[in-house]
Amino acid sequence: MHVIGSVIYHYPVLDSTNACAGRLLSQIRPKPGTIIIAGFQTSGRGQINKGWHSAPGLNLCLSCIIYPDIRPQDQFQISAAVSLAVRDTVLALITHRNVTIKWPNDIYVNDKKIAGILIQNSIQGNKITNCVAGIGLNVNETEFPVELPNPTSLKLESTDTLYRDDPKTVDDSPIPDIKLDLKAVQERLIENLRLRLDISSSNVLQLHEDYQAALYRRNILSSFRLPQKDTIQSGTIEKVDDVGRLTIRWQNGHIVSYQHREIEYVL
């Protein structure tokens, strides 16, 4: 059983929680499941070194230190488990929304991004010695930089749900000002991380099945950019394979699997 959150370091400001976890690992061997939380990150990172925007005190920015007993070729298990844990958390709080995992590990509500995940593994020989799973979950933020194409938050989705689903509201009614409890969201996420990491250790088949079922735009004809060819093509996501490659059936019938950065969604 994974013990997650028995040790929690909470900082008002950090460069990034993943960087802090890396420094900690270079000095000591933290307890498995150690959590590092920042109220604000000055250099938060997403995939491919993209910045992660989060206003001070409004969102959840944390990293979890894991010592997975798996081979490097099986590292996608950790990504899948963490992605599903974040999705489980979002689903529990906005139950009337379509919450999916945009490969490899962004969490989407309909076509808007609510969370991002950055997994950093340390590998020695044929073993992953440690893993830092960084999670940024938009909770109470309602205003985002214009350069972010499609962000959303738990607060935006929650107030929108209440506003739209309440038959008593009219078009000019004010949207309720709801603020979610960051500590409660944090506790739910930590519990979901424990549950999903336990499944990754005991039932990998179930983990992969759950991930496939949660895939964003699976079995829907979509457009993708192939950076190496500088082309945009249409195809359908069939699955993500055991090593984490996205498998596309192109319109010409060819089925091809791609590593991260070899293909991009066109939204």
PDB file of C-alpha atoms in Angstrom:
ATOM      1  CA  MET A   1       0.000   0.000   0.000  1.00  0.00           C
ATOM      2  CA  HIS A   2       1.272   3.456  -0.892  1.00  0.00           C
ATOM      3  CA  VAL A   3       1.480   5.965   1.943  1.00  0.00           C
ATOM      4  CA  ILE A   4       0.839   9.395   0.468  1.00  0.00           C
ATOM      5  CA  GLY A   5       0.920  12.606   2.449  1.00  0.00           C
ATOM      6  CA  SER A   6       2.290  11.358   5.765  1.00  0.00           C
ATOM      7  CA  VAL A   7       4.896  14.115   5.367  1.00  0.00           C
ATOM      8  CA  ILE A   8       3.796  17.429   3.858  1.00  0.00           C
ATOM      9  CA  TYR A   9       6.014  20.475   3.334  1.00  0.00           C
ATOM     10  CA  HIS A  10       4.010  23.645   2.745  1.00  0.00           C
ATOM     11  CA  TYR A  11       5.683  26.808   1.446  1.00  0.00           C
ATOM     12  CA  PRO A  12       4.065  30.186   0.770  1.00  0.00           C
ATOM     13  CA  VAL A  13       6.366  30.685  -2.268  1.00  0.00           C
ATOM     14  CA  LEU A  14       8.648  28.350  -4.231  1.00  0.00           C
ATOM     15  CA  ASP A  15      10.335  28.432  -7.601  1.00  0.00           C
ATOM     16  CA  SER A  16       8.502  25.165  -8.300  1.00  0.00           C
ATOM     17  CA  THR A  17       7.397  22.214  -6.219  1.00  0.00           C
ATOM     18  CA  ASN A  18       9.148  19.781  -8.568  1.00  0.00           C
ATOM     19  CA  ALA A  19      12.417  21.703  -8.247  1.00  0.00           C
ATOM     20  CA  CYS A  20      12.057  21.704  -4.470  1.00  0.00           C
ATOM     21  CA  ALA A  21      11.436  17.950  -4.512  1.00  0.00           C
ATOM     22  CA  GLY A  22      14.554  17.484  -6.626  1.00  0.00           C
ATOM     23  CA  ARG A  23      16.663  19.445  -4.147  1.00  0.00           C
ATOM     24  CA  LEU A  24      15.253  17.421  -1.278  1.00  0.00           C
ATOM     25  CA  LEU A  25      16.085  14.156  -3.036  1.00  0.00           C
ATOM     26  CA  SER A  26      19.650  15.328  -3.592  1.00  0.00           C
ATOM     27  CA  GLN A  27      20.100  15.862   0.155  1.00  0.00           C
ATOM     28  CA  ILE A  28      18.160  13.074   1.883  1.00  0.00           C
ATOM     29  CA  ARG A  29      15.859  10.181   1.106  1.00  0.00           C
ATOM     30  CA  PRO A  30      12.411  11.622   1.857  1.00  0.00           C
ATOM     31  CA  LYS A  31       9.721   9.275   3.062  1.00  0.00           C
ATOM     32  CA  PRO A  32       7.680   7.654   0.279  1.00  0.00           C
ATOM     33  CA  GLY A  33       4.689   9.775  -0.605  1.00  0.00           C
ATOM     34  CA  THR A  34       6.182  13.025   0.694  1.00  0.00           C
ATOM     35  CA  ILE A  35       4.142  15.983  -0.562  1.00  0.00           C
ATOM     36  CA  ILE A  36       5.469  19.472  -1.308  1.00  0.00           C
ATOM     37  CA  ILE A  37       2.921  22.269  -1.678  1.00  0.00           C
ATOM     38  CA  ALA A  38       3.389  25.888  -2.722  1.00  0.00           C
ATOM     39  CA  GLY A  39       0.921  28.732  -2.354  1.00  0.00           C
ATOM     40  CA  PHE A  40       2.657  30.346  -5.310  1.00  0.00           C
ATOM     41  CA  GLN A  41       5.307  29.244  -7.808  1.00  0.00           C
ATOM     42  CA  THR A  42       7.637  31.772  -9.398  1.00  0.00           C
ATOM     43  CA  SER A  43       8.838  29.289 -12.034  1.00  0.00           C
ATOM     44  CA  GLY A  44       6.110  26.687 -12.303  1.00  0.00           C
ATOM     45  CA  ARG A  45       6.609  24.347 -15.238  1.00  0.00           C
ATOM     46  CA  GLY A  46       4.413  22.262 -17.462  1.00  0.00           C
ATOM     47  CA  GLN A  47       5.249  19.842 -20.242  1.00  0.00           C
ATOM     48  CA  ILE A  48       8.118  20.710 -22.640  1.00  0.00           C
ATOM     49  CA  ASN A  49       9.325  23.420 -20.228  1.00  0.00           C
ATOM     50  CA  LYS A  50       6.185  25.485 -20.736  1.00  0.00           C
ATOM     51  CA  GLY A  51       5.302  27.741 -17.831  1.00  0.00           C
ATOM     52  CA  TRP A  52       2.424  26.898 -15.503  1.00  0.00           C
ATOM     53  CA  HIS A  53       0.324  29.915 -14.531  1.00  0.00           C
ATOM     54  CA  SER A  54      -1.233  29.984 -11.067  1.00  0.00           C
ATOM     55  CA  ALA A  55      -2.249  33.071  -9.121  1.00  0.00           C
ATOM     56  CA  PRO A  56      -1.123  33.179  -5.468  1.00  0.00           C
ATOM     57  CA  GLY A  57      -3.327  31.282  -3.051  1.00  0.00           C
ATOM     58  CA  LEU A  58      -6.036  30.324  -5.528  1.00  0.00           C
ATOM     59  CA  ASN A  59      -4.973  26.962  -6.889  1.00  0.00           C
ATOM     60  CA  LEU A  60      -3.349  23.698  -5.888  1.00  0.00           C
ATOM     61  CA  CYS A  61       0.330  23.293  -6.800  1.00  0.00           C
ATOM     62  CA  LEU A  62       1.982  20.204  -5.361  1.00  0.00           C
ATOM     63  CA  SER A  63       4.529  17.502  -6.017  1.00  0.00           C
ATOM     64  CA  CYS A  64       4.582  13.961  -4.699  1.00  0.00           C
ATOM     65  CA  ILE A  65       7.753  11.906  -4.262  1.00  0.00           C
ATOM     66  CA  ILE A  66       7.294   8.255  -5.235  1.00  0.00           C
ATOM     67  CA  TYR A  67       9.664   5.289  -5.233  1.00  0.00           C
ATOM     68  CA  PRO A  68       8.032   3.028  -7.829  1.00  0.00           C
ATOM     69  CA  ASP A  69       9.177  -0.567  -8.051  1.00  0.00           C
ATOM     70  CA  ILE A  70       9.035  -0.672 -11.852  1.00  0.00           C
ATOM     71  CA  ARG A  71      11.340  -0.787 -14.866  1.00  0.00           C
ATOM     72  CA  PRO A  72      11.963   2.343 -16.976  1.00  0.00           C
ATOM     73  CA  GLN A  73       9.916   0.860 -19.834  1.00  0.00           C
ATOM     74  CA  ASP A  74       6.906   0.708 -17.490  1.00  0.00           C
ATOM     75  CA  GLN A  75       7.070   4.328 -16.373  1.00  0.00           C
ATOM     76  CA  PHE A  76       3.787   5.188 -18.085  1.00  0.00           C
ATOM     77  CA  GLN A  77       2.052   3.369 -15.229  1.00  0.00           C
ATOM     78  CA  ILE A  78       2.919   6.268 -12.930  1.00  0.00           C
ATOM     79  CA  SER A  79       1.708   8.872 -15.420  1.00  0.00           C
ATOM     80  CA  ALA A  80      -1.558   6.975 -15.873  1.00  0.00           C
ATOM     81  CA  ALA A  81      -2.098   6.556 -12.127  1.00  0.00           C
ATOM     82  CA  VAL A  82      -1.460  10.233 -11.347  1.00  0.00           C
ATOM     83  CA  SER A  83      -3.630  11.398 -14.265  1.00  0.00           C
ATOM     84  CA  LEU A  84      -6.508   9.215 -13.130  1.00  0.00           C
ATOM     85  CA  ALA A  85      -6.143  10.435  -9.542  1.00  0.00           C
ATOM     86  CA  VAL A  86      -6.450  14.061 -10.646  1.00  0.00           C
ATOM     87  CA  ARG A  87      -9.387  13.199 -12.895  1.00  0.00           C
ATOM     88  CA  ASP A  88     -11.081  11.341 -10.025  1.00  0.00           C
ATOM     89  CA  THR A  89     -10.717  14.459  -7.886  1.00  0.00           C
ATOM     90  CA  VAL A  90     -12.182  16.775 -10.508  1.00  0.00           C
ATOM     91  CA  LEU A  91     -15.045  14.385 -11.258  1.00  0.00           C
ATOM     92  CA  ALA A  92     -16.004  14.223  -7.596  1.00  0.00           C
ATOM     93  CA  LEU A  93     -16.327  18.006  -7.436  1.00  0.00           C
ATOM     94  CA  ILE A  94     -18.049  18.719 -10.761  1.00  0.00           C
ATOM     95  CA  THR A  95     -20.062  15.581 -11.381  1.00  0.00           C
ATOM     96  CA  HIS A  96     -22.104  16.931 -14.304  1.00  0.00           C
ATOM     97  CA  ARG A  97     -19.126  17.568 -16.544  1.00  0.00           C
ATOM     98  CA  ASN A  98     -17.245  15.510 -19.122  1.00  0.00           C
ATOM     99  CA  VAL A  99     -13.820  15.135 -17.499  1.00  0.00           C
ATOM    100  CA  THR A 100     -11.142  13.426 -19.577  1.00  0.00           C
ATOM    101  CA  ILE A 101      -7.388  12.931 -19.858  1.00  0.00           C
ATOM    102  CA  LYS A 102      -5.790  14.639 -22.830  1.00  0.00           C
ATOM    103  CA  TRP A 103      -2.813  12.435 -23.632  1.00  0.00           C
ATOM    104  CA  PRO A 104      -0.434  12.162 -22.029  1.00  0.00           C
ATOM    105  CA  ASN A 105      -1.618  13.769 -18.793  1.00  0.00           C
ATOM    106  CA  ASP A 106      -3.564  17.026 -19.050  1.00  0.00           C
ATOM    107  CA  ILE A 107      -6.987  16.996 -17.434  1.00  0.00           C
ATOM    108  CA  TYR A 108      -9.803  18.517 -19.461  1.00  0.00           C
ATOM    109  CA  VAL A 109     -13.361  19.552 -18.672  1.00  0.00           C
ATOM    110  CA  ASN A 110     -15.098  19.357 -22.028  1.00  0.00           C
ATOM    111  CA  ASP A 111     -12.548  21.198 -24.219  1.00  0.00           C
ATOM    112  CA  LYS A 112     -10.930  23.265 -21.468  1.00  0.00           C
ATOM    113  CA  LYS A 113      -7.808  22.488 -19.458  1.00  0.00           C
ATOM    114  CA  ILE A 114      -8.251  22.362 -15.706  1.00  0.00           C
ATOM    115  CA  ALA A 115      -5.040  20.611 -14.621  1.00  0.00           C
ATOM    116  CA  GLY A 116      -1.570  19.747 -15.825  1.00  0.00           C
ATOM    117  CA  ILE A 117       0.901  17.120 -14.661  1.00  0.00           C
ATOM    118  CA  LEU A 118       4.681  16.958 -14.960  1.00  0.00           C
ATOM    119  CA  ILE A 119       6.319  13.599 -14.214  1.00  0.00           C
ATOM    120  CA  GLN A 120      10.087  13.536 -13.696  1.00  0.00           C
ATOM    121  CA  ASN A 121      11.770  10.154 -13.264  1.00  0.00           C
ATOM    122  CA  SER A 122      15.302   9.377 -12.112  1.00  0.00           C
ATOM    123  CA  ILE A 123      16.625   6.204 -13.733  1.00  0.00           C
ATOM    124  CA  GLN A 124      19.675   4.143 -12.844  1.00  0.00           C
ATOM    125  CA  GLY A 125      20.331   1.027 -14.864  1.00  0.00           C
ATOM    126  CA  ASN A 126      17.140  -0.966 -15.169  1.00  0.00           C
ATOM    127  CA  LYS A 127      15.305   0.738 -12.339  1.00  0.00           C
ATOM    128  CA  ILE A 128      13.436   3.959 -11.657  1.00  0.00           C
ATOM    129  CA  THR A 129      15.022   5.132  -8.426  1.00  0.00           C
ATOM    130  CA  ASN A 130      12.479   7.872  -7.733  1.00  0.00           C
ATOM    131  CA  CYS A 131       9.685   9.800  -9.362  1.00  0.00           C
ATOM    132  CA  VAL A 132       8.464  13.335  -8.763  1.00  0.00           C
ATOM    133  CA  ALA A 133       4.864  13.866  -9.859  1.00  0.00           C
ATOM    134  CA  GLY A 134       4.027  17.552 -10.121  1.00  0.00           C
ATOM    135  CA  ILE A 135       0.369  18.563 -10.271  1.00  0.00           C
ATOM    136  CA  GLY A 136      -1.186  21.941 -10.999  1.00  0.00           C
ATOM    137  CA  LEU A 137      -4.953  22.013 -10.489  1.00  0.00           C
ATOM    138  CA  ASN A 138      -6.925  25.212 -11.115  1.00  0.00           C
ATOM    139  CA  VAL A 139      -9.284  25.561  -8.166  1.00  0.00           C
ATOM    140  CA  ASN A 140     -10.468  29.112  -7.424  1.00  0.00           C
ATOM    141  CA  GLU A 141      -8.963  31.062 -10.304  1.00  0.00           C
ATOM    142  CA  THR A 142     -11.397  32.844 -12.621  1.00  0.00           C
ATOM    143  CA  GLU A 143      -9.124  35.136 -14.659  1.00  0.00           C
ATOM    144  CA  PHE A 144      -6.295  33.776 -16.783  1.00  0.00           C
ATOM    145  CA  PRO A 145      -3.651  35.325 -19.062  1.00  0.00           C
ATOM    146  CA  VAL A 146      -4.928  35.883 -22.580  1.00  0.00           C
ATOM    147  CA  GLU A 147      -2.156  33.714 -24.037  1.00  0.00           C
ATOM    148  CA  LEU A 148      -3.620  30.615 -22.407  1.00  0.00           C
ATOM    149  CA  PRO A 149      -5.949  29.202 -25.068  1.00  0.00           C
ATOM    150  CA  ASN A 150      -8.499  27.217 -23.096  1.00  0.00           C
ATOM    151  CA  PRO A 151      -8.180  27.316 -19.283  1.00  0.00           C
ATOM    152  CA  THR A 152     -10.855  26.650 -16.704  1.00  0.00           C
ATOM    153  CA  SER A 153     -11.059  25.951 -12.975  1.00  0.00           C
ATOM    154  CA  LEU A 154     -13.152  24.075 -10.449  1.00  0.00           C
ATOM    155  CA  LYS A 155     -14.734  27.361  -9.387  1.00  0.00           C
ATOM    156  CA  LEU A 156     -15.672  28.333 -12.931  1.00  0.00           C
ATOM    157  CA  GLU A 157     -17.146  24.927 -13.642  1.00  0.00           C
ATOM    158  CA  SER A 158     -18.955  24.761 -10.289  1.00  0.00           C
ATOM    159  CA  THR A 159     -20.583  28.176 -10.580  1.00  0.00           C
ATOM    160  CA  ASP A 160     -21.447  27.506 -14.195  1.00  0.00           C
ATOM    161  CA  THR A 161     -23.110  24.234 -13.215  1.00  0.00           C
ATOM    162  CA  LEU A 162     -25.169  25.898 -10.499  1.00  0.00           C
ATOM    163  CA  TYR A 163     -26.103  28.800 -12.735  1.00  0.00           C
ATOM    164  CA  ARG A 164     -27.147  26.685 -15.677  1.00  0.00           C
ATOM    165  CA  ASP A 165     -28.867  23.911 -13.719  1.00  0.00           C
ATOM    166  CA  ASP A 166     -30.936  26.133 -11.417  1.00  0.00           C
ATOM    167  CA  PRO A 167     -34.336  26.657 -13.099  1.00  0.00           C
ATOM    168  CA  LYS A 168     -34.953  29.746 -10.928  1.00  0.00           C
ATOM    169  CA  THR A 169     -32.125  31.734 -12.460  1.00  0.00           C
ATOM    170  CA  VAL A 170     -32.655  34.131 -15.324  1.00  0.00           C
ATOM    171  CA  ASP A 171     -30.201  35.515 -17.824  1.00  0.00           C
ATOM    172  CA  ASP A 172     -29.280  38.584 -15.759  1.00  0.00           C
ATOM    173  CA  SER A 173     -28.980  36.747 -12.437  1.00  0.00           C
ATOM    174  CA  PRO A 174     -25.550  37.017 -10.801  1.00  0.00           C
ATOM    175  CA  ILE A 175     -23.443  33.898 -10.918  1.00  0.00           C
ATOM    176  CA  PRO A 176     -22.941  32.612  -7.343  1.00  0.00           C
ATOM    177  CA  ASP A 177     -19.551  33.452  -5.825  1.00  0.00           C
ATOM    178  CA  ILE A 178     -18.379  30.070  -4.593  1.00  0.00           C
ATOM    179  CA  LYS A 179     -14.922  29.533  -3.160  1.00  0.00           C
ATOM    180  CA  LEU A 180     -13.705  25.977  -2.817  1.00  0.00           C
ATOM    181  CA  ASP A 181     -11.698  24.919   0.215  1.00  0.00           C
ATOM    182  CA  LEU A 182      -8.146  24.310  -1.043  1.00  0.00           C
ATOM    183  CA  LYS A 183      -7.340  22.072   1.929  1.00  0.00           C
ATOM    184  CA  ALA A 184     -10.358  19.864   1.232  1.00  0.00           C
ATOM    185  CA  VAL A 185      -9.405  19.571  -2.461  1.00  0.00           C
ATOM    186  CA  GLN A 186      -5.840  18.765  -1.428  1.00  0.00           C
ATOM    187  CA  GLU A 187      -6.971  16.008   0.946  1.00  0.00           C
ATOM    188  CA  ARG A 188      -9.220  14.460  -1.688  1.00  0.00           C
ATOM    189  CA  LEU A 189      -6.423  14.511  -4.250  1.00  0.00           C
ATOM    190  CA  ILE A 190      -3.942  12.906  -1.844  1.00  0.00           C
ATOM    191  CA  GLU A 191      -6.403  10.101  -1.096  1.00  0.00           C
ATOM    192  CA  ASN A 192      -7.024   9.541  -4.805  1.00  0.00           C
ATOM    193  CA  LEU A 193      -3.284   9.415  -5.447  1.00  0.00           C
ATOM    194  CA  ARG A 194      -2.968   6.678  -2.833  1.00  0.00           C
ATOM    195  CA  LEU A 195      -5.823   4.683  -4.335  1.00  0.00           C
ATOM    196  CA  ARG A 196      -4.594   4.952  -7.925  1.00  0.00           C
ATOM    197  CA  LEU A 197      -0.958   4.205  -7.078  1.00  0.00           C
ATOM    198  CA  ASP A 198      -2.117   1.117  -5.188  1.00  0.00           C
ATOM    199  CA  ILE A 199      -3.967  -0.015  -8.324  1.00  0.00           C
ATOM    200  CA  SER A 200      -0.836   0.635 -10.405  1.00  0.00           C
ATOM    201  CA  SER A 201       1.020  -1.810  -8.152  1.00  0.00           C
ATOM    202  CA  SER A 202      -1.645  -4.497  -7.913  1.00  0.00           C
ATOM    203  CA  ASN A 203      -3.722  -4.353 -11.098  1.00  0.00           C
ATOM    204  CA  VAL A 204      -1.975  -2.790 -14.067  1.00  0.00           C
ATOM    205  CA  LEU A 205      -4.626  -4.086 -16.483  1.00  0.00           C
ATOM    206  CA  GLN A 206      -7.356  -2.219 -14.583  1.00  0.00           C
ATOM    207  CA  LEU A 207      -5.236   0.918 -14.557  1.00  0.00           C
ATOM    208  CA  HIS A 208      -4.784   0.822 -18.341  1.00  0.00           C
ATOM    209  CA  GLU A 209      -8.474   0.086 -18.936  1.00  0.00           C
ATOM    210  CA  ASP A 210      -9.509   3.051 -16.803  1.00  0.00           C
ATOM    211  CA  TYR A 211      -7.041   5.308 -18.602  1.00  0.00           C
ATOM    212  CA  GLN A 212      -8.325   4.238 -22.046  1.00  0.00           C
ATOM    213  CA  ALA A 213     -11.905   4.889 -20.970  1.00  0.00           C
ATOM    214  CA  ALA A 214     -10.964   8.399 -19.829  1.00  0.00           C
ATOM    215  CA  LEU A 215      -9.065   9.437 -22.986  1.00  0.00           C
ATOM    216  CA  TYR A 216      -9.935  12.825 -24.442  1.00  0.00           C
ATOM    217  CA  ARG A 217     -11.513  12.553 -27.914  1.00  0.00           C
ATOM    218  CA  ARG A 218     -11.059   8.811 -28.136  1.00  0.00           C
ATOM    219  CA  ASN A 219     -12.953   7.330 -31.111  1.00  0.00           C
ATOM    220  CA  ILE A 220     -13.770  10.850 -32.369  1.00  0.00           C
ATOM    221  CA  LEU A 221     -12.377  12.022 -35.707  1.00  0.00           C
ATOM    222  CA  SER A 222      -9.898  14.780 -34.827  1.00  0.00           C
ATOM    223  CA  SER A 223      -7.099  16.844 -36.332  1.00  0.00           C
ATOM    224  CA  PHE A 224      -3.464  16.351 -35.353  1.00  0.00           C
ATOM    225  CA  ARG A 225      -0.253  18.142 -36.218  1.00  0.00           C
ATOM    226  CA  LEU A 226       2.842  16.107 -37.082  1.00  0.00           C
ATOM    227  CA  PRO A 227       5.722  18.513 -36.310  1.00  0.00           C
ATOM    228  CA  GLN A 228       8.381  16.544 -38.182  1.00  0.00           C
ATOM    229  CA  LYS A 229       6.324  16.597 -41.364  1.00  0.00           C
ATOM    230  CA  ASP A 230       4.813  20.035 -40.673  1.00  0.00           C
ATOM    231  CA  THR A 231       1.409  18.699 -41.695  1.00  0.00           C
ATOM    232  CA  ILE A 232      -2.065  18.487 -40.196  1.00  0.00           C
ATOM    233  CA  GLN A 233      -3.975  15.255 -40.690  1.00  0.00           C
ATOM    234  CA  SER A 234      -7.268  13.778 -39.535  1.00  0.00           C
ATOM    235  CA  GLY A 235      -7.514  10.546 -37.638  1.00  0.00           C
ATOM    236  CA  THR A 236      -9.064   8.781 -34.684  1.00  0.00           C
ATOM    237  CA  ILE A 237      -7.475   7.908 -31.360  1.00  0.00           C
ATOM    238  CA  GLU A 238      -7.753   4.165 -30.791  1.00  0.00           C
ATOM    239  CA  LYS A 239      -5.806   3.790 -27.545  1.00  0.00           C
ATOM    240  CA  VAL A 240      -2.633   4.514 -25.637  1.00  0.00           C
ATOM    241  CA  ASP A 241      -0.399   1.452 -25.642  1.00  0.00           C
ATOM    242  CA  ASP A 242       1.396  -0.114 -22.677  1.00  0.00           C
ATOM    243  CA  VAL A 243       4.451   2.122 -23.037  1.00  0.00           C
ATOM    244  CA  GLY A 244       2.392   5.294 -23.325  1.00  0.00           C
ATOM    245  CA  ARG A 245       2.334   5.866 -27.086  1.00  0.00           C
ATOM    246  CA  LEU A 246      -0.756   7.392 -28.682  1.00  0.00           C
ATOM    247  CA  THR A 247      -2.203   5.093 -31.344  1.00  0.00           C
ATOM    248  CA  ILE A 248      -3.985   6.818 -34.235  1.00  0.00           C
ATOM    249  CA  ARG A 249      -5.992   5.300 -37.070  1.00  0.00           C
ATOM    250  CA  TRP A 250      -5.565   7.720 -39.953  1.00  0.00           C
ATOM    251  CA  GLN A 251      -8.263   8.239 -42.554  1.00  0.00           C
ATOM    252  CA  ASN A 252      -6.265   6.189 -45.055  1.00  0.00           C
ATOM    253  CA  GLY A 253      -6.563   3.206 -42.703  1.00  0.00           C
ATOM    254  CA  HIS A 254      -2.970   3.220 -41.457  1.00  0.00           C
ATOM    255  CA  ILE A 255      -2.526   2.708 -37.705  1.00  0.00           C
ATOM    256  CA  VAL A 256       0.528   4.389 -36.180  1.00  0.00           C
ATOM    257  CA  SER A 257       1.729   4.831 -32.581  1.00  0.00           C
ATOM    258  CA  TYR A 258       3.470   8.057 -31.534  1.00  0.00           C
ATOM    259  CA  GLN A 259       5.675   9.145 -28.677  1.00  0.00           C
ATOM    260  CA  HIS A 260       5.049  12.392 -26.842  1.00  0.00           C
ATOM    261  CA  ARG A 261       6.206  15.392 -28.965  1.00  0.00           C
ATOM    262  CA  GLU A 262       5.862  13.407 -32.210  1.00  0.00           C
ATOM    263  CA  ILE A 263       2.225  14.460 -32.529  1.00  0.00           C
ATOM    264  CA  GLU A 264       0.046  17.312 -31.275  1.00  0.00           C
ATOM    265  CA  TYR A 265      -3.689  17.863 -30.991  1.00  0.00           C
ATOM    266  CA  VAL A 266      -5.198  20.639 -33.072  1.00  0.00           C
ATOM    267  CA  LEU A 267      -7.938  22.135 -30.917  1.00  0.00           C
TER     268      LEU A 267
END
